[in-house]
CSV table of C-alpha atoms and ligand atoms in Angstrom, one decimal:
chain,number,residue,atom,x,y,z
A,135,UNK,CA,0.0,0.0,0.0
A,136,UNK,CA,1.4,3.2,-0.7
A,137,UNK,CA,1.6,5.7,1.6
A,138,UNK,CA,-0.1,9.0,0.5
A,139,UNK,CA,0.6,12.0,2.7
A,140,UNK,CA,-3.0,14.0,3.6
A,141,UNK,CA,-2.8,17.4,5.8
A,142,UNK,CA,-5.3,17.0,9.3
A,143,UNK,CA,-8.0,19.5,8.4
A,144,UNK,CA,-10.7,18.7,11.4
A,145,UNK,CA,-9.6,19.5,14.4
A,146,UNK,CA,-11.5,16.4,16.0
A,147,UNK,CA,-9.2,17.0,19.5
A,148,UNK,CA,-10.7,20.8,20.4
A,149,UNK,CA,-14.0,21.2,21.3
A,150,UNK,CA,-14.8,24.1,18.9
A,151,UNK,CA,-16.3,26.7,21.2
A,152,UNK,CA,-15.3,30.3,22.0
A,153,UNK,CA,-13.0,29.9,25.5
A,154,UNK,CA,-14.9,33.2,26.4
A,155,UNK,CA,-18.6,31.5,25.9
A,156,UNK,CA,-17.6,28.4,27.7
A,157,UNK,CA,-16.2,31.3,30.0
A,158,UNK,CA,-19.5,33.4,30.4
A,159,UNK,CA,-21.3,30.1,30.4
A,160,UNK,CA,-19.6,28.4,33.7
A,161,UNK,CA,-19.3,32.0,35.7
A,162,UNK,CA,-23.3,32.4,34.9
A,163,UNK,CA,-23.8,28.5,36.0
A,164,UNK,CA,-21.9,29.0,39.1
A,165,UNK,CA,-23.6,32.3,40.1
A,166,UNK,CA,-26.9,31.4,39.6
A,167,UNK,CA,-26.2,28.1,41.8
A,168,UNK,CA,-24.6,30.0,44.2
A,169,UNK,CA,-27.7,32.0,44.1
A,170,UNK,CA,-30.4,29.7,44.2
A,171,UNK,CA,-28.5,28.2,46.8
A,172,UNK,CA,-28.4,31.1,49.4
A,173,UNK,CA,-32.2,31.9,48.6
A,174,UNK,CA,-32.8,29.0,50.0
A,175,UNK,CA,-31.2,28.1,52.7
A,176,UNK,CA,-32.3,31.6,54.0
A,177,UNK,CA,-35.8,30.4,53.4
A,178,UNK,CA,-35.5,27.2,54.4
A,179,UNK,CA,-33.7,28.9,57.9
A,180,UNK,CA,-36.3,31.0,58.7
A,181,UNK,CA,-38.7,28.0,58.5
A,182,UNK,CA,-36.8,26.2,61.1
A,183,UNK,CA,-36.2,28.8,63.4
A,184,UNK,CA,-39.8,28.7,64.1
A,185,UNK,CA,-40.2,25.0,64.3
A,186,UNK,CA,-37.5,23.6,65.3
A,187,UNK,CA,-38.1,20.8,68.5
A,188,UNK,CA,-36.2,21.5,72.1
A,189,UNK,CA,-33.8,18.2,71.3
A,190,UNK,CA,-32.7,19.7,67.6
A,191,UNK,CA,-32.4,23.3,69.4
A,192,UNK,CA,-30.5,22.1,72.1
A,193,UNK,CA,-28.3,19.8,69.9
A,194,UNK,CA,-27.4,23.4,67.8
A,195,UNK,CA,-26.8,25.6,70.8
A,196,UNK,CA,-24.1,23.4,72.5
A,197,UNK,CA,-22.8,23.3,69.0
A,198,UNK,CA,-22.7,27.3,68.7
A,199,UNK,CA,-21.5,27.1,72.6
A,200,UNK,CA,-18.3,25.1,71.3
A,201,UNK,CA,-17.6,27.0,68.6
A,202,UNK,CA,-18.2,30.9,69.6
A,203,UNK,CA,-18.7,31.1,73.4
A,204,UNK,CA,-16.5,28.0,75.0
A,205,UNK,CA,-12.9,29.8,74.4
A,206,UNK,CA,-14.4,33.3,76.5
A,207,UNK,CA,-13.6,33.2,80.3
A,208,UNK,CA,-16.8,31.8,82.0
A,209,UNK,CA,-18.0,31.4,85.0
A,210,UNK,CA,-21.0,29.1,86.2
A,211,UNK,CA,-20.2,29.4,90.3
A,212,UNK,CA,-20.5,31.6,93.2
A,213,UNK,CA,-23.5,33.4,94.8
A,214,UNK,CA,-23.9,36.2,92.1
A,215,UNK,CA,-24.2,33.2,89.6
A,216,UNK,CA,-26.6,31.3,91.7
A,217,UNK,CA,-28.5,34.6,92.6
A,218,UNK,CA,-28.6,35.2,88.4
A,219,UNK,CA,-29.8,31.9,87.9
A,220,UNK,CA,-32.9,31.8,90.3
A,221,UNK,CA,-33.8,35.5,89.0
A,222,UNK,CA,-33.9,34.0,85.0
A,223,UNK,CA,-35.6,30.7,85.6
A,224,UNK,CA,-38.2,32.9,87.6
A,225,UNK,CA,-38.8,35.2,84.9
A,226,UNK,CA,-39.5,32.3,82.0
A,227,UNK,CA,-42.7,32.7,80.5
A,228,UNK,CA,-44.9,29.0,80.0
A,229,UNK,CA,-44.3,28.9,76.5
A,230,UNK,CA,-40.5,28.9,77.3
A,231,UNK,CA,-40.9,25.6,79.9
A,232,UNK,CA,-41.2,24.0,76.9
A,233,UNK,CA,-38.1,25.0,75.8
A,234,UNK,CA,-34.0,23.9,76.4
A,235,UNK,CA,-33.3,24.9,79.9
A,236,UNK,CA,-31.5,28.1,80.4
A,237,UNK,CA,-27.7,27.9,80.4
A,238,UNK,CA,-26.6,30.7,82.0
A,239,UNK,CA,-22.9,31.8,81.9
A,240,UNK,CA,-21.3,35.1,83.4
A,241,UNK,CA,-18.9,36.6,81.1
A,242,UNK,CA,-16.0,38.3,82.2
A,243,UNK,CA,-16.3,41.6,80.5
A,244,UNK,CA,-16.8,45.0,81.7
A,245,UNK,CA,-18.3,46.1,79.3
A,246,UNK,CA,-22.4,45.8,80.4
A,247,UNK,CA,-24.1,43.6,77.9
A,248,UNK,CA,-26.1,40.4,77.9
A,249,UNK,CA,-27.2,38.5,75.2
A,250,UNK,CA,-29.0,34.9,74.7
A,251,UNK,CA,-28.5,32.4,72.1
A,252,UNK,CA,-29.9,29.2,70.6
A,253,UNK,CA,-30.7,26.8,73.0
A,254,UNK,CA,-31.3,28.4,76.3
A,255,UNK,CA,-27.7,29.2,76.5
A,256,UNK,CA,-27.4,33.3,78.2
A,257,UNK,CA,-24.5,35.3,78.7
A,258,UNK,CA,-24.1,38.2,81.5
A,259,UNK,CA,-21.5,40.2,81.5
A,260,UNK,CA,-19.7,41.0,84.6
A,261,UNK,CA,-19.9,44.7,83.6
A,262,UNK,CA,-23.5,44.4,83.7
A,263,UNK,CA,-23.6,42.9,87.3
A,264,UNK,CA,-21.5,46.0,88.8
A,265,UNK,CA,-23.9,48.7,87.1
A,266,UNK,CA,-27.1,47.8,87.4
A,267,UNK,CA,-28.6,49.1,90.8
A,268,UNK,CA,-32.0,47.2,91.5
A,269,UNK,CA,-32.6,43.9,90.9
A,270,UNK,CA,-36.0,45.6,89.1
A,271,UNK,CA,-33.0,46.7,86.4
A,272,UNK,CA,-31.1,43.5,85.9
A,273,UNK,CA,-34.7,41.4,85.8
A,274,UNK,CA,-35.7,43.9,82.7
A,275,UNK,CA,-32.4,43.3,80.5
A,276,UNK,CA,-32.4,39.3,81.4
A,277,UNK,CA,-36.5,39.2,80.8
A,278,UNK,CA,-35.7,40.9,77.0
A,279,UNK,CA,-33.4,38.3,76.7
A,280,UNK,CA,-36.0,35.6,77.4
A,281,UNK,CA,-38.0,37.7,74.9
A,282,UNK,CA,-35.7,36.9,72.4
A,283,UNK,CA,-35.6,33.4,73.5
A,284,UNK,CA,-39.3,33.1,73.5
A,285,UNK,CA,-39.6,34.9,70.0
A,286,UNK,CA,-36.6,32.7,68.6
A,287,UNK,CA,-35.1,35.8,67.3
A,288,UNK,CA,-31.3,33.8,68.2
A,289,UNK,CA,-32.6,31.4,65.7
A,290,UNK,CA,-33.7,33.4,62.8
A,291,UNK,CA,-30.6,35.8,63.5
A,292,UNK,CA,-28.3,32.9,62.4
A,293,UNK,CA,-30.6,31.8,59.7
A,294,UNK,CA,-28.7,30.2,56.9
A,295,UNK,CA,-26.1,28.7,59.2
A,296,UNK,CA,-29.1,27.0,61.1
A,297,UNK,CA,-29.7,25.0,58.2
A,298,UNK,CA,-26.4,24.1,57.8
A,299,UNK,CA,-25.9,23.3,61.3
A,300,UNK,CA,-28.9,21.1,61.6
A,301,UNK,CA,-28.1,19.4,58.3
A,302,UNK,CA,-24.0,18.8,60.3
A,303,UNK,CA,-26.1,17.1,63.6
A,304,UNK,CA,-28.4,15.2,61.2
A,305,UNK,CA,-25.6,13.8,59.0
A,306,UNK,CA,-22.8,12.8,62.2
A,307,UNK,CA,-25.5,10.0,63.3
A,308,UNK,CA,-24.9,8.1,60.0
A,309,UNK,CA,-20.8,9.3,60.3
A,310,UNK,CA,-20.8,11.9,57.7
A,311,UNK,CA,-19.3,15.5,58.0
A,312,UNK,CA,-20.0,18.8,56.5
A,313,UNK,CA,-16.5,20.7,55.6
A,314,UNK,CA,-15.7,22.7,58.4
A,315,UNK,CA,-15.6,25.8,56.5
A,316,UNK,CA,-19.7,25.6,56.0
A,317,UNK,CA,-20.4,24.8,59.9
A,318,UNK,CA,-17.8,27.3,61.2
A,319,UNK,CA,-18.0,30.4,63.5
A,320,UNK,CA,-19.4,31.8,60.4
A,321,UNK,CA,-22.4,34.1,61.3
A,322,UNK,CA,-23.2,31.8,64.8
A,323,UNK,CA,-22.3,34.3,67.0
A,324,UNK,CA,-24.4,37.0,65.0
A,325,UNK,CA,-27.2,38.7,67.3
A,326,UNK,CA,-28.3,41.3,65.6
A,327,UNK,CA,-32.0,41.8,65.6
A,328,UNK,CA,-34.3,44.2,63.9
A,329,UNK,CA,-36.0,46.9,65.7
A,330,UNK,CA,-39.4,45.4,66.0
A,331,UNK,CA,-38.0,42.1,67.5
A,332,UNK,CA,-36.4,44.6,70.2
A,333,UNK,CA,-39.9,45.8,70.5
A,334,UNK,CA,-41.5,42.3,71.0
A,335,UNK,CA,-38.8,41.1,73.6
A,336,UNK,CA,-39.3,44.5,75.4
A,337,UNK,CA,-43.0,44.1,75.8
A,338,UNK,CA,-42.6,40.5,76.8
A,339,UNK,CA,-40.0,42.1,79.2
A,340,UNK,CA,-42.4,44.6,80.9
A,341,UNK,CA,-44.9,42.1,81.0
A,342,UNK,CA,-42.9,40.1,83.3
A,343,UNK,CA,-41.9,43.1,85.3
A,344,UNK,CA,-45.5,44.1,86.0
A,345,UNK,CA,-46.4,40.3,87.0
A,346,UNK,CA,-43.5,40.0,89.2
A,347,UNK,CA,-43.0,43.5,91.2
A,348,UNK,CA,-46.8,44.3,90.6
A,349,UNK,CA,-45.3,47.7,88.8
A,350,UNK,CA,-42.7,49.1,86.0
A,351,UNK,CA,-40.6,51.6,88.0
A,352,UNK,CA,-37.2,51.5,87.8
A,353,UNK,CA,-37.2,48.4,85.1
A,354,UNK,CA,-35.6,51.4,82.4
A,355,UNK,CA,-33.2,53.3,85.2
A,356,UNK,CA,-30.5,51.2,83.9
A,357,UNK,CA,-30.8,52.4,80.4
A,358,UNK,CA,-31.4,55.7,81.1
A,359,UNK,CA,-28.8,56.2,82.5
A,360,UNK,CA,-26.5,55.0,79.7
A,361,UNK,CA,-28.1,57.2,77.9
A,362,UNK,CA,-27.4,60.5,80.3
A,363,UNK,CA,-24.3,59.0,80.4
A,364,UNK,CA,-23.7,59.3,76.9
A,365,UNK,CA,-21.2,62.3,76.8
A,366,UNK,CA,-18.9,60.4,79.1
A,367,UNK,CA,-16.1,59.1,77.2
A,368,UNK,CA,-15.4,56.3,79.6
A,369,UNK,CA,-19.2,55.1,79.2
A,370,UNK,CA,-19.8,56.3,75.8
A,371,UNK,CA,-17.5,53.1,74.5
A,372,UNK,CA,-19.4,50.7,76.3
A,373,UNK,CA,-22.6,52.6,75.5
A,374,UNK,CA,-21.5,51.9,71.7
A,375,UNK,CA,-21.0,48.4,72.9
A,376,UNK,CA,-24.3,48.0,74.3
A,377,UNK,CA,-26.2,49.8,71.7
A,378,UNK,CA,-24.9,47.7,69.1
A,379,UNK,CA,-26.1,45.0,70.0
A,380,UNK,CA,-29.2,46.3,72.0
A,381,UNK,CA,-30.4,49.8,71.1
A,382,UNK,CA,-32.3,51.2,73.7
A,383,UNK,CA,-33.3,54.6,72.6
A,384,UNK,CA,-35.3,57.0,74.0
A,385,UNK,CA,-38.2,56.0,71.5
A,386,UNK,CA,-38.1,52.5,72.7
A,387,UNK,CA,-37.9,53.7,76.7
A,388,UNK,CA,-41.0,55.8,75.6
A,389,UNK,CA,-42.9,53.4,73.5
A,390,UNK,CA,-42.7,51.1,77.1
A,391,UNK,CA,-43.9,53.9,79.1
A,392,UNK,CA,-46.9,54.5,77.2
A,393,UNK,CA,-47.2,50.7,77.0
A,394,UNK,CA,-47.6,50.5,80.7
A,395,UNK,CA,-49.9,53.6,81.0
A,396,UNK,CA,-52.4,52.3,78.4
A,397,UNK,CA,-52.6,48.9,80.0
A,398,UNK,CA,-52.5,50.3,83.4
A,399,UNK,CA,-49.6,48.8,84.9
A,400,UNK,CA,-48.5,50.5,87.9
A,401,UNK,CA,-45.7,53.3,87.4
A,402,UNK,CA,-44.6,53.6,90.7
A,403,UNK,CA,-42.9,51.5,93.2
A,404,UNK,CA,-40.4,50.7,95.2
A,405,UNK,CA,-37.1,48.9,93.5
A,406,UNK,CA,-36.3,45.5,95.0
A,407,UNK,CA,-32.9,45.6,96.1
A,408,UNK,CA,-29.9,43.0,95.0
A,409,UNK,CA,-28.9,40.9,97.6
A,410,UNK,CA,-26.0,42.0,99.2
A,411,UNK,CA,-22.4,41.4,97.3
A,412,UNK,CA,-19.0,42.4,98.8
B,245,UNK,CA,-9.1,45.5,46.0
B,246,UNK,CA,-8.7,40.9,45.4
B,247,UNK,CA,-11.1,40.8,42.5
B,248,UNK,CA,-9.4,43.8,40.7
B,249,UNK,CA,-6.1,41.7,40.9
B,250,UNK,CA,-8.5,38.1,39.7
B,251,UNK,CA,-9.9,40.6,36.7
B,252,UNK,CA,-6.4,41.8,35.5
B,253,UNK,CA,-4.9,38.3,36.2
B,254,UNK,CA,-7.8,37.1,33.9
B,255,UNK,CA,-7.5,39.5,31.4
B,256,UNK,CA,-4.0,39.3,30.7
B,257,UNK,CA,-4.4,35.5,30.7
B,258,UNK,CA,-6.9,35.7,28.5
B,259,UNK,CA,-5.7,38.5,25.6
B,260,UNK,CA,-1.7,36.8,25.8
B,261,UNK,CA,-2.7,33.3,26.3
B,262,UNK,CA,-5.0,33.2,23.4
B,263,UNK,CA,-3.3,35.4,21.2
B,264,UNK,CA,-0.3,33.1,21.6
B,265,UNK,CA,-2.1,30.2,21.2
B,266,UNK,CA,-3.2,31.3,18.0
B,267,UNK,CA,0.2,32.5,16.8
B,268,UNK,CA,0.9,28.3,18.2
B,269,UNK,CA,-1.5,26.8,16.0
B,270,UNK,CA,-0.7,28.7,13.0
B,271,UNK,CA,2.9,27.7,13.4
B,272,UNK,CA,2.2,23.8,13.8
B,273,UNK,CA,-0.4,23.6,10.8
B,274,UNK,CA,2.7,25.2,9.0
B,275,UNK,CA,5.0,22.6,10.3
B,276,UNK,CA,2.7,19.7,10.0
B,277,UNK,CA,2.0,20.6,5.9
B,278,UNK,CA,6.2,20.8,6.2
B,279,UNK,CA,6.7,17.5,7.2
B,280,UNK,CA,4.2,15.4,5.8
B,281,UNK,CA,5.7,13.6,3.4
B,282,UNK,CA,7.4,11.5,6.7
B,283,UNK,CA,4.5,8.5,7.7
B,284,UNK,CA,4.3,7.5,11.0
B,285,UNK,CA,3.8,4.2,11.7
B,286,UNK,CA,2.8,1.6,14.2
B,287,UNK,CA,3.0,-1.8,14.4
B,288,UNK,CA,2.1,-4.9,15.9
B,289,UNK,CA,4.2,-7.1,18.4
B,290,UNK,CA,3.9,-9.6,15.8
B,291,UNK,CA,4.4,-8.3,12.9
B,292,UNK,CA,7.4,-7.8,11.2
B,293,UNK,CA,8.7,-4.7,10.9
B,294,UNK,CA,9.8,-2.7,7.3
B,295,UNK,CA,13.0,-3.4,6.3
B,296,UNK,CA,16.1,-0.7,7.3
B,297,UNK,CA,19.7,0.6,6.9
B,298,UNK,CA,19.4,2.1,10.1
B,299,UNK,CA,17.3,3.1,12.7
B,300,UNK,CA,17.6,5.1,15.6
B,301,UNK,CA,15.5,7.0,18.3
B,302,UNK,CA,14.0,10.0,18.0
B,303,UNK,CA,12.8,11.8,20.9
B,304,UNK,CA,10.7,15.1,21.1
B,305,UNK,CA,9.1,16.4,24.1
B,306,UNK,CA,7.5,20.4,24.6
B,307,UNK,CA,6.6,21.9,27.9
B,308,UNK,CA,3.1,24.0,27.7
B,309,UNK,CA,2.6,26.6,30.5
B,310,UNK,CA,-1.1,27.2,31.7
B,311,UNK,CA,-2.7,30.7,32.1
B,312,UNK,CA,-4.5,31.8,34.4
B,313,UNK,CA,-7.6,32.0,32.4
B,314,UNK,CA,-7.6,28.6,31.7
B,315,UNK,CA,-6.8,27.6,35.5
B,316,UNK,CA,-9.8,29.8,36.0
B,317,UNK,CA,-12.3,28.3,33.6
B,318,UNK,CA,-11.2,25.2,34.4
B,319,UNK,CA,-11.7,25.3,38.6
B,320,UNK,CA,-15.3,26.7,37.9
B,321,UNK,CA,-15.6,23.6,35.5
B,322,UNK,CA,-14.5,21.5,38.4
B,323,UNK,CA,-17.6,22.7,40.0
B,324,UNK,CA,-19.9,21.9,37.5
B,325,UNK,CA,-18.2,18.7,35.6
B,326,UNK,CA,-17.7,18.2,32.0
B,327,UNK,CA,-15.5,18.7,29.3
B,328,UNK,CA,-12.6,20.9,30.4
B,329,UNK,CA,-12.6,22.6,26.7
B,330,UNK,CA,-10.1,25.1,27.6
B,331,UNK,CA,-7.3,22.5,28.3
B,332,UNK,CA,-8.4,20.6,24.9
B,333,UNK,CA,-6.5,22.8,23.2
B,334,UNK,CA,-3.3,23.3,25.5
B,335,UNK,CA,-2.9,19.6,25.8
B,336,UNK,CA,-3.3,19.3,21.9
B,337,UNK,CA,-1.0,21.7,21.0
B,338,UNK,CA,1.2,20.1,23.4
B,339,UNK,CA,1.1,16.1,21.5
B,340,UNK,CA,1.3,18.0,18.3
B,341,UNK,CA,4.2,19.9,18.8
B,342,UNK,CA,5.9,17.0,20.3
B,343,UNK,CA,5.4,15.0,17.6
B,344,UNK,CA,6.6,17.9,15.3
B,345,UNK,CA,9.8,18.1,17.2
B,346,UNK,CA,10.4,14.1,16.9
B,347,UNK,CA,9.3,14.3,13.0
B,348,UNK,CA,11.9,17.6,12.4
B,349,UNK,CA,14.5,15.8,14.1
B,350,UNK,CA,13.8,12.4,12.3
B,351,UNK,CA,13.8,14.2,8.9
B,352,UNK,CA,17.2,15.9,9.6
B,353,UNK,CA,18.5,12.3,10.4
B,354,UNK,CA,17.3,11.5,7.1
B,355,UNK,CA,14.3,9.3,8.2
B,356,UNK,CA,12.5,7.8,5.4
B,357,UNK,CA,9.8,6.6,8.1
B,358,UNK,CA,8.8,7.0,11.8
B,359,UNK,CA,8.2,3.9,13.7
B,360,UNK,CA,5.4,2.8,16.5
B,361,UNK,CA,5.7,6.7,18.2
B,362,UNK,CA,4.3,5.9,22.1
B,363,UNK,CA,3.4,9.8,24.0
B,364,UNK,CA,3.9,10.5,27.8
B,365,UNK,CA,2.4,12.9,29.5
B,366,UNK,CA,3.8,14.5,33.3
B,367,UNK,CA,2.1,16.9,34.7
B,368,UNK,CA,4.9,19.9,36.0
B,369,UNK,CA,3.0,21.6,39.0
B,370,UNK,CA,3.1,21.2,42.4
B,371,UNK,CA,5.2,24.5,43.3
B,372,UNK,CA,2.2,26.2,44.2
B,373,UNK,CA,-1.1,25.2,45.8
B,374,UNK,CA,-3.8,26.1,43.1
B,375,UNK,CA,-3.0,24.2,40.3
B,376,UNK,CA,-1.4,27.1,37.8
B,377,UNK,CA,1.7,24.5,36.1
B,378,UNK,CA,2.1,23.5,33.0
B,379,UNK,CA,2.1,19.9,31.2
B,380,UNK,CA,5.3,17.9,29.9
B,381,UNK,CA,4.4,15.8,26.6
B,382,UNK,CA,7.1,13.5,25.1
B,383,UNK,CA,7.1,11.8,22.3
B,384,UNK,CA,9.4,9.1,21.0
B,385,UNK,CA,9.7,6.9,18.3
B,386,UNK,CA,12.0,5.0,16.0
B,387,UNK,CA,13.1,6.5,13.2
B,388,UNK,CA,14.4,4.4,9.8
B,389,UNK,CA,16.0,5.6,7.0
C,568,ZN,ZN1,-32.6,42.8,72.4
């Protein structure tokens, strides 16, 4: 047979599409995954923050304890702890028996703060324990917490990474693992909440007051005086602290006074004092 | 600030990647139509092969460099699966220029024919995490003249 040279004129080995196309193609594939993705999971979050069980609750908040809050310095003893601890299980509404027991943890921070997240598990700062003066003051900022409890506002704040998280405790029982990168400190420790869930929580939080010390007075002296206090430089940091995550503004202290005229909760009273500390 | 640097790292992939690899393929279709009239052949363990003066070993092997363009396309098409088309072409211009370089070589020997030619890829990365490298492809056969 004679060999007859012939030039290669398909290209049979290259795809014959424009790199750029094949470019535009995979970034628009990837985006609107990406997308489609985050839309869901943020509606898919929102759904289980509002019915989620206890157990699957409880499961997620030791796992946001481990990540975010375990490494902080603690403390879970002494008489102030024990003193804390009565005061919040006393001011738990019925609808929040059903709930993960409260964890409650003193942080040691100055700055005043306090804050709840999923699973029962609230943090008090030490700050907070030094400056409030009636036990009327500290009972208001722990019952908003509980209001935040109640309302699951913890759970909807972390939203997307609830489903994540849940999906992480569903999946170890049958040994498999989400990367670490997906279940990480990303967005747990996130407790912002919108202005009307501050609302909600501080009406559940007067509610309580009113049942407990049969009136409102001096449930808002703690914030108002962060707020007089305001020019302070000393205070105005932790003020920014506090207000970050827990804006207390004058609208808010108002919107609770006229909450407790119209239903006709008593104004006036005396403040319960804190037990003594040293 | 990070995607400004990903946007000029692609462009400059893209614009001197491509418009080298166009100035590549126009240079091998040259080359191929050059050396043409040299068949390359394979054969059989059993059969035997064409009679030969001489024969010798011919060995030509080219070292292709990714872009960044490519590396790009091709770690969203990771994501996604299928044909990696962008590296279609860098890992055929790599056989084919191999193959040129063993044919030129051959043909300066005086080769009258090119004998079962056998290719090797390695893959040259490994420097740095993220896959930007560049492929090694050898080709060798047995030249007869
Ligand atoms: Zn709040």
């Amino acid at each position: 047979m004679k060999y007859v040279p012939r030039e290669i004129v398909d290209e049979v080995n290259v795809t014959p599409v424009h790199p750029l196309v094949n470019f535009g193609y995979l970034v628009g594939t990837v985006v609107l995954a990406t997308l489609a993705i985050y839309v869901g999971l943020g509606v898919v979050g929102a759904q289980l923050a509002t019915r989620m069980g206890p157990e699957a609750e409880g499961k997620i908040g030791n796992v946001i304890f481990e990540n975010v809050f375990s490494s902080m310095s603690l403390t879970t003893e002494g008489t102030d702890y024990e003193y804390l601890e009565t005061l919040a299980d006393s001011l738990k509404s019925d609808a929040l028996k059903q709930r993960p027991d409260l964890k409650l943890h003193i942080l040691e921070e100055s700055a005043p703060n306090a804050m709840v997240s999923a699973g029962g598990y609230i943090y008090v700062t030490q700050g907070l324990l030094d400056n409030v003066e009636s036990e009327n003051e500290l009972a208001f900022v722990l019952a908003h917490e509980l209001g935040h409890y109640e309302h699951r506002d913890n759970l909807s704040s972390i939203g997307r990474s609830l489903v994540l998280l849940s999906l992480n405790s569903a999946l170890s029982a049958s040994g498999v693992r989400l990367p670490s990168f997906l279940t990480g400190s990303m967005g747990l420790a996130n407790l912002h909440y919108s202005r009307d869930q501050e609302q909600k929580a501080d009406v559940y939080a007067l509610e309580i007051m009113n049942a407990r010390y049969g009136h409102v007075d001096h449930t808002l002296d703690f914030f108002k005086r962060l707020n007089e206090d305001e020019l302070d430089l000393g205070i105005a940091d932790q003020l920014l602290e506090w207000q970050s995550t827990h804006p207390l503004t004058e609208s808010r202290i108002e919107y609770l006074e006229d909450l407790a005229t119209s239903r006709g909760w008593a104004i006036e009273g005396a403040p319960t004092e804190l037990p003594n500390r040293q | 600030m990070d995607l400004l640097v990903i946007l000029i790292l692609l462009g400059v992939g893209y614009f001197i990647g491509n418009r080298r690899e166009r100035q590549h393929y126009a240079d091998i279709k040259r080359r191929e139509k050059q050396t043409l009239h040299v068949p390359i052949m394979s054969w059989g363990a059993k059969q035997d092969l064409p009679y030969a003066h001489e024969s010798q070993m011919f060995v030509g092997s080219v070292v292709v460099a990714n872009d960044y363009f490519k590396t790009f396309s091709a770690g969203l098409r990771n994501l996604v699966g299928g044909r990696v088309t962008v590296y279609e072409t860098l890992i055929d211009r790599g056989r084919r220029e191999a193959m040129l370089r063993l044919k030129e070589s051959a043909i300066e020997w005086g080769a009258s024919q090119v004998l079962n030619v056998r290719f090797e890829t390695s893959n040259i990365a490994g420097q740095s995490q993220g896959g930007m490298g560049a492929v090694e492809v050898m080709a060798y056969g047995t030249g007869i003249r």
